[in-house]
């Protein structure tokens, strides 16, 4: 089977597993030590999309601007182009540091090949950040040609890191909504899935309906609720999770969802769980896809 560029890069770095073993537990401890607000901030739960990809646009855009302004500086020798190059370089460095923190947070749950590729992604980007910082120092010291060379090297390494990040997202499905990738959105018409007597108060039950795995639960007010039983973050089985009031906590990474609305209460999940319409007819609980 043909290997991707990213896979070949990872294979050429056999030390990634040892680095991951040493660093990942410390990253997880640091993020968890920050408590719920820090976790939700870094995961992007508060804005309902992953934070890391948003932040990566800052260094990519800023450093591409640096490339353009450096070229204009060489051609024209104008101070305005020189100042713009330095300012965009510095701005990209700040954005890159922020993106690195969010990226480490995303990486804390990865395993296997995805974890190794994530480690390689981080190493290339870290090297790029270091060279950008060196470039700023050289420029401040008046060594602009050396500064430009350091920047070009850093920009190239960051580009390799960006390629690996793209493969993680689009090839490995990192931080995508797992429910969006699953076939079968549930029945378009109401179908019976469980006897009402088989769903006692305070309990949760997993049922299947037209290819959809659904979590049924009675709210504290007695309402029967139905959301996807598959956590959108990494596919955890919510029926095996812990119920806390009218919320359920995923057993894999602790994402917490409202049992009736599917809303994310705590990350690392960022996308709400799909919901289903529920009705009781006779002794049967019936569900159908919402919005029909």
PDB file of N, CA, C and O in Angstrom, residues 42 51-52 55-60 62-63 89-105 122 125-133 136 158:
ATOM      1  N   UNK A  42      -9.061  25.973  25.631  1.00  0.00           N
ATOM      2  CA  UNK A  42      -8.105  25.412  24.687  1.00  0.00           C
ATOM      3  C   UNK A  42      -8.762  24.491  23.670  1.00  0.00           C
ATOM      4  O   UNK A  42      -8.344  24.429  22.512  1.00  0.00           O
ATOM      5  N   UNK A  51     -10.283  25.118  18.531  1.00  0.00           N
ATOM      6  CA  UNK A  51      -9.544  26.382  18.573  1.00  0.00           C
ATOM      7  C   UNK A  51      -8.245  26.333  17.770  1.00  0.00           C
ATOM      8  O   UNK A  51      -7.875  27.305  17.114  1.00  0.00           O
ATOM      9  N   UNK A  52      -7.540  25.212  17.812  1.00  0.00           N
ATOM     10  CA  UNK A  52      -6.215  25.138  17.201  1.00  0.00           C
ATOM     11  C   UNK A  52      -6.207  25.497  15.714  1.00  0.00           C
ATOM     12  O   UNK A  52      -5.380  26.329  15.284  1.00  0.00           O
ATOM     13  N   UNK A  55      -6.367  29.267  15.209  1.00  0.00           N
ATOM     14  CA  UNK A  55      -5.156  30.004  15.554  1.00  0.00           C
ATOM     15  C   UNK A  55      -4.035  29.794  14.542  1.00  0.00           C
ATOM     16  O   UNK A  55      -3.199  30.690  14.348  1.00  0.00           O
ATOM     17  N   UNK A  56      -3.992  28.625  13.890  1.00  0.00           N
ATOM     18  CA  UNK A  56      -2.909  28.384  12.934  1.00  0.00           C
ATOM     19  C   UNK A  56      -2.975  29.319  11.735  1.00  0.00           C
ATOM     20  O   UNK A  56      -1.956  29.545  11.064  1.00  0.00           O
ATOM     21  N   UNK A  57      -4.156  29.871  11.469  1.00  0.00           N
ATOM     22  CA  UNK A  57      -4.256  30.815  10.351  1.00  0.00           C
ATOM     23  C   UNK A  57      -3.435  32.083  10.602  1.00  0.00           C
ATOM     24  O   UNK A  57      -3.015  32.755   9.645  1.00  0.00           O
ATOM     25  N   UNK A  58      -3.215  32.405  11.874  1.00  0.00           N
ATOM     26  CA  UNK A  58      -2.483  33.645  12.196  1.00  0.00           C
ATOM     27  C   UNK A  58      -1.029  33.575  11.736  1.00  0.00           C
ATOM     28  O   UNK A  58      -0.579  34.437  10.964  1.00  0.00           O
ATOM     29  N   UNK A  59      -0.233  32.579  12.183  1.00  0.00           N
ATOM     30  CA  UNK A  59       1.156  32.539  11.709  1.00  0.00           C
ATOM     31  C   UNK A  59       1.276  32.289  10.208  1.00  0.00           C
ATOM     32  O   UNK A  59       2.157  32.865   9.555  1.00  0.00           O
ATOM     33  N   UNK A  60       0.409  31.441   9.659  1.00  0.00           N
ATOM     34  CA  UNK A  60       0.487  31.176   8.218  1.00  0.00           C
ATOM     35  C   UNK A  60       0.286  32.470   7.424  1.00  0.00           C
ATOM     36  O   UNK A  60       1.067  32.800   6.519  1.00  0.00           O
ATOM     37  N   UNK A  62       0.434  35.663   8.584  1.00  0.00           N
ATOM     38  CA  UNK A  62       1.404  36.706   8.934  1.00  0.00           C
ATOM     39  C   UNK A  62       2.759  36.436   8.291  1.00  0.00           C
ATOM     40  O   UNK A  62       3.405  37.353   7.745  1.00  0.00           O
ATOM     41  N   UNK A  63       3.213  35.180   8.327  1.00  0.00           N
ATOM     42  CA  UNK A  63       4.536  34.872   7.771  1.00  0.00           C
ATOM     43  C   UNK A  63       4.542  34.894   6.244  1.00  0.00           C
ATOM     44  O   UNK A  63       5.563  35.193   5.640  1.00  0.00           O
ATOM     45  N   UNK A  89       6.231  39.460  11.008  1.00  0.00           N
ATOM     46  CA  UNK A  89       7.009  38.341  11.550  1.00  0.00           C
ATOM     47  C   UNK A  89       6.743  38.185  13.042  1.00  0.00           C
ATOM     48  O   UNK A  89       6.506  37.066  13.536  1.00  0.00           O
ATOM     49  N   UNK A  90       6.762  39.307  13.769  1.00  0.00           N
ATOM     50  CA  UNK A  90       6.529  39.268  15.214  1.00  0.00           C
ATOM     51  C   UNK A  90       5.096  38.849  15.533  1.00  0.00           C
ATOM     52  O   UNK A  90       4.850  38.057  16.454  1.00  0.00           O
ATOM     53  N   UNK A  91       4.150  39.379  14.767  1.00  0.00           N
ATOM     54  CA  UNK A  91       2.753  39.027  14.992  1.00  0.00           C
ATOM     55  C   UNK A  91       2.528  37.536  14.755  1.00  0.00           C
ATOM     56  O   UNK A  91       1.814  36.860  15.504  1.00  0.00           O
ATOM     57  N   UNK A  92       3.154  36.995  13.705  1.00  0.00           N
ATOM     58  CA  UNK A  92       3.035  35.567  13.435  1.00  0.00           C
ATOM     59  C   UNK A  92       3.648  34.724  14.537  1.00  0.00           C
ATOM     60  O   UNK A  92       3.144  33.643  14.849  1.00  0.00           O
ATOM     61  N   UNK A  93       4.739  35.213  15.120  1.00  0.00           N
ATOM     62  CA  UNK A  93       5.366  34.478  16.219  1.00  0.00           C
ATOM     63  C   UNK A  93       4.422  34.377  17.410  1.00  0.00           C
ATOM     64  O   UNK A  93       4.272  33.301  18.012  1.00  0.00           O
ATOM     65  N   UNK A  94       3.765  35.471  17.751  1.00  0.00           N
ATOM     66  CA  UNK A  94       2.807  35.441  18.858  1.00  0.00           C
ATOM     67  C   UNK A  94       1.646  34.493  18.552  1.00  0.00           C
ATOM     68  O   UNK A  94       1.224  33.696  19.401  1.00  0.00           O
ATOM     69  N   UNK A  95       1.133  34.561  17.314  1.00  0.00           N
ATOM     70  CA  UNK A  95       0.059  33.657  16.935  1.00  0.00           C
ATOM     71  C   UNK A  95       0.509  32.210  16.929  1.00  0.00           C
ATOM     72  O   UNK A  95      -0.254  31.307  17.307  1.00  0.00           O
ATOM     73  N   UNK A  96       1.748  31.964  16.515  1.00  0.00           N
ATOM     74  CA  UNK A  96       2.274  30.603  16.506  1.00  0.00           C
ATOM     75  C   UNK A  96       2.403  30.022  17.903  1.00  0.00           C
ATOM     76  O   UNK A  96       2.142  28.830  18.122  1.00  0.00           O
ATOM     77  N   UNK A  97       2.800  30.853  18.855  1.00  0.00           N
ATOM     78  CA  UNK A  97       2.893  30.376  20.246  1.00  0.00           C
ATOM     79  C   UNK A  97       1.517  30.004  20.779  1.00  0.00           C
ATOM     80  O   UNK A  97       1.348  28.970  21.451  1.00  0.00           O
ATOM     81  N   UNK A  98       0.514  30.832  20.492  1.00  0.00           N
ATOM     82  CA  UNK A  98      -0.849  30.523  20.923  1.00  0.00           C
ATOM     83  C   UNK A  98      -1.357  29.245  20.261  1.00  0.00           C
ATOM     84  O   UNK A  98      -1.986  28.393  20.911  1.00  0.00           O
ATOM     85  N   UNK A  99      -1.071  29.088  18.968  1.00  0.00           N
ATOM     86  CA  UNK A  99      -1.496  27.881  18.251  1.00  0.00           C
ATOM     87  C   UNK A  99      -0.811  26.644  18.816  1.00  0.00           C
ATOM     88  O   UNK A  99      -1.419  25.562  18.885  1.00  0.00           O
ATOM     89  N   UNK A 100       0.442  26.790  19.238  1.00  0.00           N
ATOM     90  CA  UNK A 100       1.171  25.651  19.803  1.00  0.00           C
ATOM     91  C   UNK A 100       0.532  25.168  21.095  1.00  0.00           C
ATOM     92  O   UNK A 100       0.419  23.956  21.339  1.00  0.00           O
ATOM     93  N   UNK A 101       0.108  26.105  21.933  1.00  0.00           N
ATOM     94  CA  UNK A 101      -0.538  25.721  23.200  1.00  0.00           C
ATOM     95  C   UNK A 101      -1.838  24.962  22.931  1.00  0.00           C
ATOM     96  O   UNK A 101      -2.101  23.913  23.512  1.00  0.00           O
ATOM     97  N   UNK A 102      -2.659  25.494  22.013  1.00  0.00           N
ATOM     98  CA  UNK A 102      -3.916  24.819  21.678  1.00  0.00           C
ATOM     99  C   UNK A 102      -3.659  23.474  21.001  1.00  0.00           C
ATOM    100  O   UNK A 102      -4.391  22.504  21.209  1.00  0.00           O
ATOM    101  N   UNK A 103      -2.606  23.416  20.182  1.00  0.00           N
ATOM    102  CA  UNK A 103      -2.275  22.163  19.513  1.00  0.00           C
ATOM    103  C   UNK A 103      -1.836  21.088  20.484  1.00  0.00           C
ATOM    104  O   UNK A 103      -2.193  19.908  20.333  1.00  0.00           O
ATOM    105  N   UNK A 104      -1.065  21.460  21.484  1.00  0.00           N
ATOM    106  CA  UNK A 104      -0.675  20.491  22.515  1.00  0.00           C
ATOM    107  C   UNK A 104      -1.901  19.949  23.240  1.00  0.00           C
ATOM    108  O   UNK A 104      -1.973  18.764  23.569  1.00  0.00           O
ATOM    109  N   UNK A 105      -2.861  20.821  23.480  1.00  0.00           N
ATOM    110  CA  UNK A 105      -4.096  20.383  24.127  1.00  0.00           C
ATOM    111  C   UNK A 105      -4.827  19.354  23.269  1.00  0.00           C
ATOM    112  O   UNK A 105      -5.319  18.338  23.779  1.00  0.00           O
ATOM    113  N   UNK A 122       4.269  18.812  15.785  1.00  0.00           N
ATOM    114  CA  UNK A 122       4.697  19.757  16.808  1.00  0.00           C
ATOM    115  C   UNK A 122       6.175  20.074  16.736  1.00  0.00           C
ATOM    116  O   UNK A 122       6.582  21.235  16.918  1.00  0.00           O
ATOM    117  N   UNK A 125       6.916  22.422  13.763  1.00  0.00           N
ATOM    118  CA  UNK A 125       6.432  23.772  14.041  1.00  0.00           C
ATOM    119  C   UNK A 125       7.245  24.455  15.140  1.00  0.00           C
ATOM    120  O   UNK A 125       7.456  25.672  15.087  1.00  0.00           O
ATOM    121  N   UNK A 126       7.687  23.685  16.118  1.00  0.00           N
ATOM    122  CA  UNK A 126       8.530  24.260  17.170  1.00  0.00           C
ATOM    123  C   UNK A 126       9.852  24.759  16.593  1.00  0.00           C
ATOM    124  O   UNK A 126      10.328  25.854  16.920  1.00  0.00           O
ATOM    125  N   UNK A 127      10.447  23.937  15.722  1.00  0.00           N
ATOM    126  CA  UNK A 127      11.695  24.360  15.072  1.00  0.00           C
ATOM    127  C   UNK A 127      11.463  25.623  14.243  1.00  0.00           C
ATOM    128  O   UNK A 127      12.298  26.533  14.221  1.00  0.00           O
ATOM    129  N   UNK A 128      10.308  25.681  13.573  1.00  0.00           N
ATOM    130  CA  UNK A 128       9.982  26.881  12.807  1.00  0.00           C
ATOM    131  C   UNK A 128       9.851  28.101  13.688  1.00  0.00           C
ATOM    132  O   UNK A 128      10.340  29.189  13.339  1.00  0.00           O
ATOM    133  N   UNK A 129       9.192  27.941  14.839  1.00  0.00           N
ATOM    134  CA  UNK A 129       9.040  29.058  15.776  1.00  0.00           C
ATOM    135  C   UNK A 129      10.392  29.542  16.287  1.00  0.00           C
ATOM    136  O   UNK A 129      10.629  30.755  16.401  1.00  0.00           O
ATOM    137  N   UNK A 130      11.284  28.609  16.598  1.00  0.00           N
ATOM    138  CA  UNK A 130      12.611  28.981  17.100  1.00  0.00           C
ATOM    139  C   UNK A 130      13.357  29.789  16.046  1.00  0.00           C
ATOM    140  O   UNK A 130      13.973  30.834  16.349  1.00  0.00           O
ATOM    141  N   UNK A 131      13.314  29.352  14.808  1.00  0.00           N
ATOM    142  CA  UNK A 131      14.025  30.061  13.750  1.00  0.00           C
ATOM    143  C   UNK A 131      13.414  31.434  13.474  1.00  0.00           C
ATOM    144  O   UNK A 131      14.131  32.388  13.145  1.00  0.00           O
ATOM    145  N   UNK A 132      12.097  31.543  13.616  1.00  0.00           N
ATOM    146  CA  UNK A 132      11.460  32.854  13.467  1.00  0.00           C
ATOM    147  C   UNK A 132      11.930  33.799  14.572  1.00  0.00           C
ATOM    148  O   UNK A 132      12.221  34.982  14.319  1.00  0.00           O
ATOM    149  N   UNK A 133      12.017  33.283  15.803  1.00  0.00           N
ATOM    150  CA  UNK A 133      12.512  34.110  16.903  1.00  0.00           C
ATOM    151  C   UNK A 133      13.971  34.529  16.658  1.00  0.00           C
ATOM    152  O   UNK A 133      14.357  35.674  16.918  1.00  0.00           O
ATOM    153  N   UNK A 136      14.015  37.332  14.159  1.00  0.00           N
ATOM    154  CA  UNK A 136      13.708  38.633  14.766  1.00  0.00           C
ATOM    155  C   UNK A 136      14.930  39.221  15.460  1.00  0.00           C
ATOM    156  O   UNK A 136      15.212  40.419  15.362  1.00  0.00           O
ATOM    157  N   UNK A 158       7.923  25.155   9.149  1.00  0.00           N
ATOM    158  CA  UNK A 158       6.525  25.327   9.540  1.00  0.00           C
ATOM    159  C   UNK A 158       5.589  24.825   8.443  1.00  0.00           C
ATOM    160  O   UNK A 158       4.501  24.308   8.728  1.00  0.00           O
TER     161      UNK A 158
END
